[in-house]
Coordinates of N, CA and C in Angstrom, one line a residue:
Chain A
S10 N 29.5 118.1 80.1 CA 30.3 118.1 81.3 C 30.9 118.9 82.3
Q11 N 31.3 118.8 83.2 CA 31.7 119.2 84.3 C 33.1 120.4 84.3
Q12 N 33.4 121.2 84.9 CA 35.0 121.5 85.3 C 35.9 120.6 85.6
G13 N 36.7 120.3 84.4 CA 37.8 119.4 85.1 C 37.4 118.2 84.4
E14 N 37.1 117.8 83.6 CA 36.8 116.3 83.5 C 38.0 115.6 83.0
E15 N 38.3 114.2 83.4 CA 39.5 113.7 83.1 C 39.1 112.7 82.2
D16 N 40.3 111.9 81.1 CA 40.3 111.0 80.3 C 41.1 110.2 80.4
P17 N 41.1 108.9 80.2 CA 40.3 108.1 80.5 C 40.1 107.9 82.0
Q18 N 38.9 107.7 82.2 CA 38.4 106.8 83.6 C 39.4 106.0 84.5
A19 N 40.3 105.2 83.7 CA 41.1 104.2 84.0 C 42.0 104.1 83.0
L20 N 43.4 103.7 83.7 CA 44.6 103.5 82.4 C 45.0 102.0 83.0
S21 N 45.3 101.1 82.1 CA 46.3 100.0 82.5 C 47.3 99.9 82.0
I22 N 48.2 99.8 82.9 CA 49.8 99.7 81.4 C 50.7 98.9 82.1
Q23 N 51.5 98.4 81.7 CA 52.9 97.7 81.9 C 54.3 99.0 82.9
E24 N 54.9 98.4 83.5 CA 56.1 99.6 83.7 C 56.9 99.8 82.9
G25 N 57.4 100.6 83.1 CA 58.3 101.3 81.7 C 57.2 102.3 80.8
E26 N 56.1 102.3 80.4 CA 55.3 102.9 79.3 C 55.1 104.0 79.9
N27 N 54.9 104.6 79.0 CA 54.3 105.9 79.2 C 52.6 106.2 79.4
A28 N 52.2 106.9 80.6 CA 50.9 107.2 80.6 C 50.3 108.2 80.3
T29 N 49.5 108.7 79.3 CA 48.7 110.4 79.3 C 47.5 110.0 79.8
M30 N 47.1 111.2 80.5 CA 45.6 111.3 81.2 C 45.6 112.9 80.7
N31 N 44.3 112.8 80.2 CA 43.9 114.4 79.7 C 42.6 114.8 80.5
C32 N 42.6 116.4 80.6 CA 41.7 116.9 81.2 C 40.8 118.0 80.4
S33 N 39.5 118.3 80.9 CA 38.7 119.2 80.0 C 38.3 120.0 80.7
Y34 N 38.2 121.7 80.9 CA 37.6 122.5 81.2 C 36.4 123.2 80.8
K35 N 35.7 123.6 81.3 CA 34.8 124.8 81.0 C 35.2 126.3 80.5
T36 N 35.5 126.8 81.9 CA 35.4 128.4 82.4 C 37.1 128.7 81.9
S37 N 37.2 129.7 81.9 CA 38.5 130.5 82.0 C 39.2 130.1 83.5
I38 N 40.2 129.9 83.0 CA 41.2 129.6 84.8 C 42.2 130.4 84.4
N39 N 43.2 130.6 85.8 CA 44.4 131.1 86.5 C 45.1 130.4 86.4
N40 N 45.4 129.0 87.0 CA 45.9 128.1 86.4 C 45.1 126.5 86.6
L41 N 45.8 125.3 86.5 CA 45.4 124.1 86.3 C 46.4 123.5 86.8
Q42 N 45.9 122.6 88.1 CA 46.8 122.0 88.6 C 46.6 120.1 88.6
W43 N 47.5 119.4 88.7 CA 47.3 118.1 88.9 C 47.7 117.7 90.3
Y44 N 46.9 117.1 90.3 CA 47.2 115.9 91.9 C 46.9 114.5 91.8
R45 N 47.7 113.8 92.9 CA 47.8 112.4 93.1 C 47.2 112.0 94.3
Q46 N 46.3 111.0 94.3 CA 45.6 110.3 95.5 C 46.1 108.8 95.7
N47 N 46.8 108.2 96.3 CA 46.6 106.8 97.0 C 45.4 106.7 97.7
S48 N 44.7 105.3 97.1 CA 43.8 105.0 97.8 C 44.1 105.1 99.2
G49 N 42.5 105.4 99.4 CA 42.0 106.2 100.7 C 43.1 107.1 101.2
R50 N 43.8 107.8 100.4 CA 45.0 108.9 101.2 C 44.3 110.1 100.5
G51 N 45.2 110.9 101.3 CA 45.0 112.6 101.0 C 45.8 112.7 99.5
L52 N 45.5 114.1 98.9 CA 46.0 114.6 97.8 C 47.0 115.1 97.8
V53 N 48.2 114.6 97.1 CA 49.6 115.2 97.0 C 49.9 116.2 95.4
H54 N 50.4 117.1 95.6 CA 50.6 118.2 94.9 C 51.6 117.6 94.1
L55 N 51.5 117.6 92.3 CA 52.4 117.4 91.1 C 52.8 118.3 90.9
I56 N 52.1 118.9 90.1 CA 52.8 120.2 89.0 C 51.3 121.1 88.6
L57 N 52.2 122.3 89.1 CA 50.9 123.5 88.6 C 51.2 124.3 86.7
I58 N 50.4 124.5 86.3 CA 51.0 125.1 85.2 C 49.7 126.5 84.9
R59 N 50.6 127.7 84.7 CA 49.6 128.8 84.7 C 49.1 129.0 83.4
S60 N 48.2 129.9 83.2 CA 47.3 129.6 82.2 C 48.2 130.5 81.1
N61 N 49.1 130.8 80.9 CA 50.2 131.7 80.3 C 51.1 130.7 79.7
E62 N 51.2 129.3 80.4 CA 52.0 128.5 80.3 C 51.6 127.9 79.1
R63 N 52.3 127.1 78.0 CA 51.7 125.6 77.6 C 52.5 124.7 77.9
E64 N 53.6 124.3 78.4 CA 54.5 122.9 78.8 C 55.1 123.3 80.0
K65 N 54.8 122.4 80.9 CA 55.9 122.2 81.9 C 56.3 121.2 82.6
H66 N 57.6 120.7 82.7 CA 58.3 119.3 82.9 C 58.4 119.5 84.4
S67 N 58.4 118.5 85.3 CA 58.9 118.4 86.5 C 59.6 116.8 86.7
G68 N 60.4 116.4 87.0 CA 61.1 115.1 86.6 C 60.4 113.8 85.8
R69 N 59.8 113.0 85.8 CA 58.8 112.2 85.2 C 57.6 112.8 84.2
L70 N 57.3 114.1 84.5 CA 55.9 114.3 84.7 C 56.1 115.5 83.6
R71 N 55.0 115.4 82.7 CA 55.2 116.9 81.7 C 53.6 116.8 81.6
V72 N 53.3 117.8 81.6 CA 52.0 118.8 81.6 C 51.7 120.0 80.3
T73 N 50.9 119.5 79.6 CA 50.6 120.8 78.8 C 48.7 121.4 78.8
L74 N 49.2 122.4 78.7 CA 48.0 123.1 78.4 C 47.7 123.8 77.1
D75 N 46.2 123.9 76.8 CA 45.9 124.6 75.4 C 44.7 125.2 76.0
T76 N 44.9 126.5 75.9 CA 43.7 127.3 76.8 C 42.1 127.4 75.6
S77 N 42.7 127.3 74.5 CA 42.1 127.5 73.4 C 41.3 126.5 73.6
K78 N 42.0 125.0 73.7 CA 40.7 124.0 73.6 C 40.3 123.9 75.2
K79 N 40.5 124.3 76.1 CA 40.2 124.1 77.5 C 40.6 122.9 77.9
S80 N 41.9 122.4 77.5 CA 41.9 121.0 78.1 C 43.5 120.9 78.3
S81 N 44.3 119.9 78.9 CA 45.0 119.9 79.7 C 45.8 118.1 79.6
S82 N 46.9 118.1 79.4 CA 47.3 116.9 79.5 C 48.3 116.3 80.4
L83 N 48.5 115.1 81.2 CA 49.6 114.6 81.9 C 50.2 113.9 81.4
L84 N 51.5 114.1 81.4 CA 52.3 112.7 81.0 C 53.3 112.1 81.6
I85 N 53.0 110.5 82.3 CA 53.9 110.2 83.1 C 54.6 109.3 82.3
T86 N 56.2 109.6 82.5 CA 57.2 108.8 81.3 C 57.9 107.7 82.3
A87 N 57.8 106.8 81.6 CA 58.9 105.2 82.0 C 57.9 105.1 83.4
S88 N 56.6 104.7 83.6 CA 55.9 104.3 84.5 C 56.7 103.6 85.7
R89 N 56.3 103.9 86.7 CA 56.5 102.7 87.8 C 55.3 102.0 88.6
A90 N 55.4 101.2 89.4 CA 54.5 100.4 90.1 C 53.9 101.4 90.9
A91 N 54.8 102.1 91.7 CA 54.6 103.2 92.5 C 53.7 104.2 91.8
D92 N 53.4 104.4 90.8 CA 52.8 105.4 90.0 C 51.2 105.3 90.8
T93 N 50.8 103.8 90.4 CA 49.6 103.2 90.7 C 49.1 104.4 91.6
A94 N 47.9 104.9 91.2 CA 47.2 106.1 91.9 C 45.9 106.6 91.4
S95 N 45.4 107.6 91.5 CA 44.4 108.3 91.1 C 44.5 109.4 90.6
Y96 N 44.7 110.0 89.8 CA 45.4 111.6 89.2 C 44.1 112.6 89.2
F97 N 44.0 113.5 89.4 CA 43.1 114.7 89.5 C 43.5 115.8 88.7
C98 N 42.7 116.3 87.8 CA 43.2 117.9 87.6 C 42.0 118.7 87.8
A99 N 42.5 119.8 88.8 CA 42.0 121.1 89.5 C 42.4 122.0 88.7
T100 N 40.8 122.3 88.4 CA 41.4 124.1 87.8 C 41.0 125.3 88.7
V101 N 41.8 126.3 88.7 CA 41.3 127.5 89.4 C 41.2 128.8 88.8
P102 N 39.8 128.6 89.0 CA 39.2 130.0 87.9 C 39.1 130.6 88.7
G103 N 39.1 131.2 89.7 CA 39.2 132.4 90.5 C 40.4 132.7 91.0
Y104 N 40.6 133.3 92.5 CA 41.7 133.1 93.0 C 42.3 132.1 93.4
S105 N 41.9 131.0 94.1 CA 42.1 129.7 94.9 C 42.1 128.7 94.8
T106 N 40.4 128.6 95.0 CA 39.7 127.8 95.1 C 39.9 126.2 94.2
L107 N 40.2 125.2 94.3 CA 40.2 124.0 93.4 C 39.1 123.7 93.3
T108 N 39.0 123.3 92.0 CA 37.6 122.8 91.3 C 38.1 121.1 90.5
F109 N 37.6 120.1 91.3 CA 38.6 119.3 91.0 C 37.5 118.1 89.8
G110 N 38.3 117.5 89.2 CA 37.4 116.4 88.4 C 37.4 115.2 88.5
K111 N 36.7 114.0 88.2 CA 36.5 112.8 88.6 C 37.7 111.8 88.6
G112 N 39.0 112.0 88.1 CA 39.8 111.8 87.8 C 40.2 110.5 87.0
T113 N 41.3 110.2 87.3 CA 41.9 108.4 85.9 C 42.5 107.5 87.2
M114 N 41.9 106.5 87.1 CA 42.7 105.5 88.0 C 43.5 105.1 87.0
L115 N 44.8 105.3 87.2 CA 46.0 104.1 86.4 C 46.2 103.3 87.4
L116 N 46.7 102.0 86.8 CA 47.6 101.1 87.5 C 48.6 100.9 86.6
V117 N 49.4 100.6 87.2 CA 50.9 100.0 86.5 C 51.1 98.8 87.1
S118 N 51.4 97.8 86.2 CA 51.6 96.4 86.4 C 53.3 96.5 86.3
P119 N 53.7 95.4 87.4 CA 55.0 95.1 87.2 C 55.4 93.9 86.0
Chain B
E20 N 60.1 117.2 106.6 CA 58.9 118.2 105.6 C 57.6 118.4 106.6
P21 N 57.6 119.3 106.7 CA 55.7 120.1 107.2 C 54.8 119.4 106.8
E22 N 53.8 118.8 107.4 CA 52.6 118.3 106.8 C 51.4 118.8 107.7
V23 N 50.3 118.3 106.8 CA 48.9 118.8 107.5 C 48.5 117.9 107.8
T24 N 48.1 117.9 109.2 CA 47.4 116.7 109.8 C 45.7 116.5 109.7
Q25 N 45.3 115.9 110.5 CA 44.2 115.8 110.6 C 43.6 114.7 111.7
T26 N 42.8 115.0 112.8 CA 42.0 114.4 113.7 C 40.6 114.2 113.9
P27 N 40.1 113.4 114.0 CA 40.4 111.8 113.8 C 40.4 111.4 112.7
S28 N 41.0 110.3 111.9 CA 41.1 109.6 110.9 C 39.9 109.0 110.4
H29 N 39.3 108.5 111.8 CA 37.7 108.3 111.1 C 36.7 108.2 112.5
Q30 N 36.1 108.5 112.0 CA 34.7 109.3 113.1 C 33.4 108.9 112.5
V31 N 33.0 107.5 113.5 CA 31.4 107.0 113.2 C 30.6 108.4 114.6
T32 N 29.2 108.6 113.6 CA 28.3 109.1 114.4 C 27.0 108.8 114.2
Q33 N 26.3 109.2 114.9 CA 25.0 108.9 114.8 C 24.2 110.0 113.8
M34 N 22.9 110.0 113.3 CA 22.4 111.1 112.3 C 21.9 112.2 113.8
G35 N 22.0 113.5 113.1 CA 21.7 114.0 114.4 C 22.6 115.0 115.0
Q36 N 23.6 114.1 115.0 CA 24.8 114.4 116.1 C 25.7 116.0 115.6
E37 N 26.4 115.8 116.5 CA 27.0 117.3 116.2 C 28.7 116.6 116.3
V38 N 29.3 117.0 114.7 CA 31.0 116.6 115.2 C 31.6 117.5 114.7
I39 N 32.9 117.3 115.3 CA 34.1 118.4 115.0 C 35.2 117.5 114.4
L40 N 35.3 118.2 113.1 CA 37.1 117.6 112.1 C 37.8 118.5 112.5
R41 N 39.2 118.0 113.1 CA 39.9 118.9 113.3 C 41.4 118.8 112.3
C42 N 42.0 120.0 112.0 CA 42.9 119.9 111.2 C 44.0 120.8 111.8
V43 N 45.1 120.3 111.5 CA 46.7 121.6 111.7 C 47.3 121.7 110.4
P44 N 47.2 122.7 110.3 CA 47.8 123.2 109.0 C 49.2 123.2 108.8
I45 N 49.6 123.6 107.9 CA 51.3 123.9 108.1 C 51.0 125.2 108.7
S46 N 52.5 125.7 109.5 CA 52.4 126.2 110.2 C 52.5 128.1 109.5
N47 N 53.3 128.1 108.7 CA 53.3 129.3 108.4 C 52.3 129.7 107.2
H48 N 51.6 128.8 107.0 CA 50.5 128.9 106.0 C 49.8 130.0 106.5
L49 N 48.7 130.6 105.6 CA 47.6 131.4 106.4 C 46.4 131.5 105.4
Y50 N 46.3 130.5 104.3 CA 45.1 129.9 103.7 C 44.5 128.4 103.9
F51 N 43.3 128.4 104.4 CA 42.8 126.9 104.6 C 41.6 126.9 104.5
Y52 N 41.5 125.2 103.8 CA 40.6 125.1 103.2 C 40.1 123.7 103.7
W53 N 38.1 123.5 103.5 CA 38.2 122.3 103.4 C 37.4 121.7 102.1
Y54 N 37.6 120.5 102.2 CA 36.7 119.8 100.9 C 36.2 118.4 101.7
R55 N 35.7 117.5 100.6 CA 35.0 116.9 100.8 C 35.1 115.7 99.7
Q56 N 35.4 114.3 100.0 CA 35.1 113.5 99.2 C 34.1 112.3 99.3
I57 N 32.9 112.1 98.6 CA 31.9 111.0 98.9 C 32.6 109.9 98.1
L58 N 32.3 109.0 98.7 CA 33.2 107.4 98.2 C 32.7 107.4 96.5
G59 N 34.0 107.3 95.5 CA 33.4 107.3 94.6 C 33.1 108.3 93.8
Q60 N 33.3 109.3 94.2 CA 33.0 110.7 93.5 C 34.1 111.9 93.7
K61 N 34.0 112.9 93.3 CA 34.9 113.7 92.9 C 35.5 114.6 94.2
V62 N 36.2 114.9 94.3 CA 36.8 116.0 95.2 C 35.8 117.2 95.3
E63 N 35.2 117.4 96.1 CA 34.4 119.1 96.1 C 34.9 120.3 97.5
F64 N 34.8 121.1 96.9 CA 35.4 122.3 97.8 C 34.3 122.6 98.5
L65 N 34.6 122.8 100.2 CA 33.6 123.3 100.7 C 33.7 124.8 101.0
V66 N 34.6 125.2 101.5 CA 35.0 126.8 102.1 C 36.7 127.1 102.5
S67 N 37.1 128.0 102.0 CA 38.2 128.3 102.4 C 38.2 129.9 103.4
F68 N 39.5 129.9 103.8 CA 39.4 130.6 105.3 C 40.6 131.3 105.2
Y69 N 40.6 132.8 105.6 CA 41.8 133.6 105.5 C 41.6 134.9 106.2
N70 N 42.8 134.6 107.1 CA 42.3 136.4 108.1 C 41.2 136.2 108.8
N71 N 41.3 135.0 109.3 CA 40.1 135.0 110.4 C 38.4 134.4 110.0
E72 N 38.5 134.9 108.6 CA 36.6 135.1 108.4 C 36.9 133.9 107.2
I73 N 36.0 133.5 106.8 CA 35.5 132.6 105.6 C 35.8 133.7 104.7
S74 N 36.6 133.5 103.4 CA 36.5 134.1 101.7 C 35.6 133.5 101.1
E75 N 35.6 132.6 100.8 CA 34.6 131.7 100.0 C 34.1 130.2 100.7
K76 N 33.0 130.2 99.9 CA 32.2 128.9 100.2 C 31.2 128.2 99.7
S77 N 30.9 127.1 99.2 CA 30.2 126.3 98.3 C 28.8 126.2 98.7
E78 N 27.8 125.6 97.6 CA 26.7 125.8 98.1 C 26.3 124.5 99.2
I79 N 27.1 123.8 99.1 CA 27.5 122.8 100.2 C 27.7 122.8 101.6
F80 N 28.3 124.3 101.4 CA 28.2 124.7 102.9 C 27.3 125.6 103.3
D81 N 26.4 125.0 104.0 CA 25.0 125.6 104.3 C 25.1 125.8 105.8
D82 N 24.0 126.1 106.3 CA 24.1 126.6 108.0 C 24.2 125.4 108.9
Q83 N 24.5 124.2 108.6 CA 24.3 123.1 109.1 C 26.7 123.1 109.4
F84 N 27.0 123.7 108.6 CA 28.4 123.7 108.5 C 29.3 125.1 109.0
S85 N 30.1 125.0 109.9 CA 31.0 126.0 110.2 C 32.2 125.7 110.5
V86 N 33.1 126.9 110.5 CA 34.8 126.4 110.5 C 35.0 127.8 111.4
E87 N 36.3 127.3 112.4 CA 36.6 128.1 113.3 C 38.3 127.6 113.2
R88 N 38.8 129.2 113.8 CA 40.4 128.4 114.1 C 40.4 128.8 115.1
P89 N 40.0 128.1 116.3 CA 40.1 128.6 117.7 C 41.6 128.9 118.1
D90 N 42.5 128.5 118.0 CA 43.9 129.0 118.9 C 45.0 129.3 118.0
G91 N 44.8 129.6 116.5 CA 46.0 130.1 115.8 C 47.1 128.7 115.5
S92 N 46.8 127.7 115.5 CA 47.2 126.3 115.2 C 46.4 125.3 114.2
N93 N 45.2 125.4 115.4 CA 44.3 124.1 114.5 C 42.6 125.4 113.8
F94 N 42.6 124.4 113.2 CA 41.5 124.6 112.1 C 40.1 123.5 111.9
T95 N 39.2 124.0 112.4 CA 38.1 123.2 112.9 C 37.0 123.2 111.9
L96 N 36.3 122.3 111.4 CA 35.3 122.0 110.8 C 33.8 121.7 111.4
K97 N 32.9 122.0 112.1 CA 31.7 121.7 112.8 C 30.5 121.3 111.8
I98 N 30.1 120.3 112.0 CA 29.0 119.8 111.3 C 27.7 120.1 112.6
R99 N 26.7 120.7 112.2 CA 25.8 120.9 113.5 C 24.9 119.6 114.2
S100 N 24.1 119.0 112.7 CA 23.4 118.1 113.1 C 23.7 117.1 111.3
T101 N 24.7 116.2 111.8 CA 24.8 115.2 110.7 C 23.7 114.4 110.3
K102 N 23.8 114.4 108.6 CA 22.8 113.7 108.1 C 23.4 112.9 107.1
L103 N 23.0 111.4 106.9 CA 23.4 110.5 106.1 C 24.1 110.5 105.1
E104 N 23.8 111.7 104.3 CA 24.7 112.0 103.2 C 25.9 113.5 103.5
D105 N 26.4 113.2 104.8 CA 27.3 114.0 105.2 C 28.5 112.9 105.1
S106 N 28.1 111.6 105.3 CA 29.2 110.5 105.0 C 29.9 110.5 104.1
A107 N 31.1 110.9 104.4 CA 32.3 111.3 103.0 C 33.9 111.2 103.8
M108 N 34.9 111.4 103.0 CA 36.4 111.6 103.4 C 36.4 113.3 103.4
Y109 N 36.9 114.0 104.6 CA 37.0 115.3 104.5 C 38.4 115.7 104.5
F110 N 38.8 116.7 103.8 CA 39.9 116.9 103.5 C 40.3 118.2 103.9
C111 N 41.4 118.6 104.9 CA 41.9 120.1 105.1 C 42.8 120.0 104.4
A112 N 43.2 121.0 103.9 CA 44.1 121.7 102.4 C 44.8 123.3 103.3
S113 N 46.2 124.0 102.9 CA 46.3 125.0 103.2 C 47.6 125.4 102.2
R114 N 47.4 126.4 102.2 CA 48.7 126.9 101.4 C 48.9 128.5 101.8
D115 N 50.7 129.0 101.2 CA 51.2 129.9 102.0 C 50.7 130.9 101.0
E116 N 51.3 132.4 100.7 CA 50.4 133.9 100.4 C 51.5 133.5 98.9
N117 N 52.3 132.8 98.7 CA 53.3 133.0 97.8 C 52.9 131.6 96.4
S118 N 52.2 131.1 96.9 CA 51.8 130.1 96.1 C 50.6 129.5 95.6
Y119 N 50.2 128.7 94.6 CA 48.8 128.4 95.1 C 48.6 126.8 94.8
E120 N 49.6 126.1 95.1 CA 49.8 124.8 95.6 C 49.5 124.9 97.0
Q121 N 48.2 124.0 96.8 CA 47.7 123.7 98.1 C 48.0 121.9 98.9
Y122 N 48.4 122.0 99.9 CA 49.1 120.7 100.6 C 47.6 120.1 101.6
F123 N 47.7 119.2 100.9 CA 46.2 118.3 101.8 C 46.8 117.5 103.1
G124 N 45.5 117.4 103.8 CA 46.3 116.5 105.3 C 45.6 114.8 104.4
P125 N 45.7 114.0 105.0 CA 45.5 112.4 105.0 C 43.8 112.0 105.4
G126 N 43.1 113.3 105.6 CA 41.6 113.3 105.9 C 41.1 112.5 106.9
T127 N 39.8 113.1 107.3 CA 38.8 112.3 108.1 C 37.6 111.9 106.9
R128 N 37.8 110.5 107.6 CA 36.6 109.6 107.0 C 35.5 109.9 108.0
L129 N 34.3 110.5 107.6 CA 33.5 110.5 108.5 C 32.3 109.5 108.4
T130 N 31.6 109.0 109.5 CA 30.2 107.7 108.8 C 29.3 108.2 109.8
V131 N 27.9 108.5 108.8 CA 26.9 109.0 109.6 C 25.8 107.6 109.5
T132 N 25.1 107.5 110.9 CA 24.5 105.9 110.7 C 23.3 106.6 111.2

């Protein structure tokens, strides 16, 4: 697989449930970032985790990073219909260029 | 809140024509990027720009592509002779020197017919 591959490709849950998305990558990284994209719109930065960090929180978001397994997970707690979007992990193997995965499409039903 | 803007939102052009996609990055940002997303595929890096020169480019960014910061506020991507496979959403992004977080514009949908 290529750098920054998300799993699952699609996820459908009910409002109030938690959503977990995973990302795997192949090369060493400086940091890993998660972005959200609403249909047909630009990408919005959600959270960044550096290679020397293991876990980070921001509001309802929790991201983990395991550099030994080259994987990261994004947890959205108490999901809302407005969380419906595609979620991408982006690795930064070098200085700043982002390498994106294919994304996870999250559908949160009311 | 400051944001990255892009114009036009949708550009339709014929194969072989030149197109210029325009971006206005956030005013105090120093690093600028172009990415593209072919329909249904992942977002791909094209080029990064800092201090009035290209700092990194991908294999996609061949001689048909060029970037310019003509006036200190705009950042443009030019495709000299468009091909059908250039049809995609093109995103501009910028960041400041103190953060890795990139701010993306809403994109320009380029359709080559």
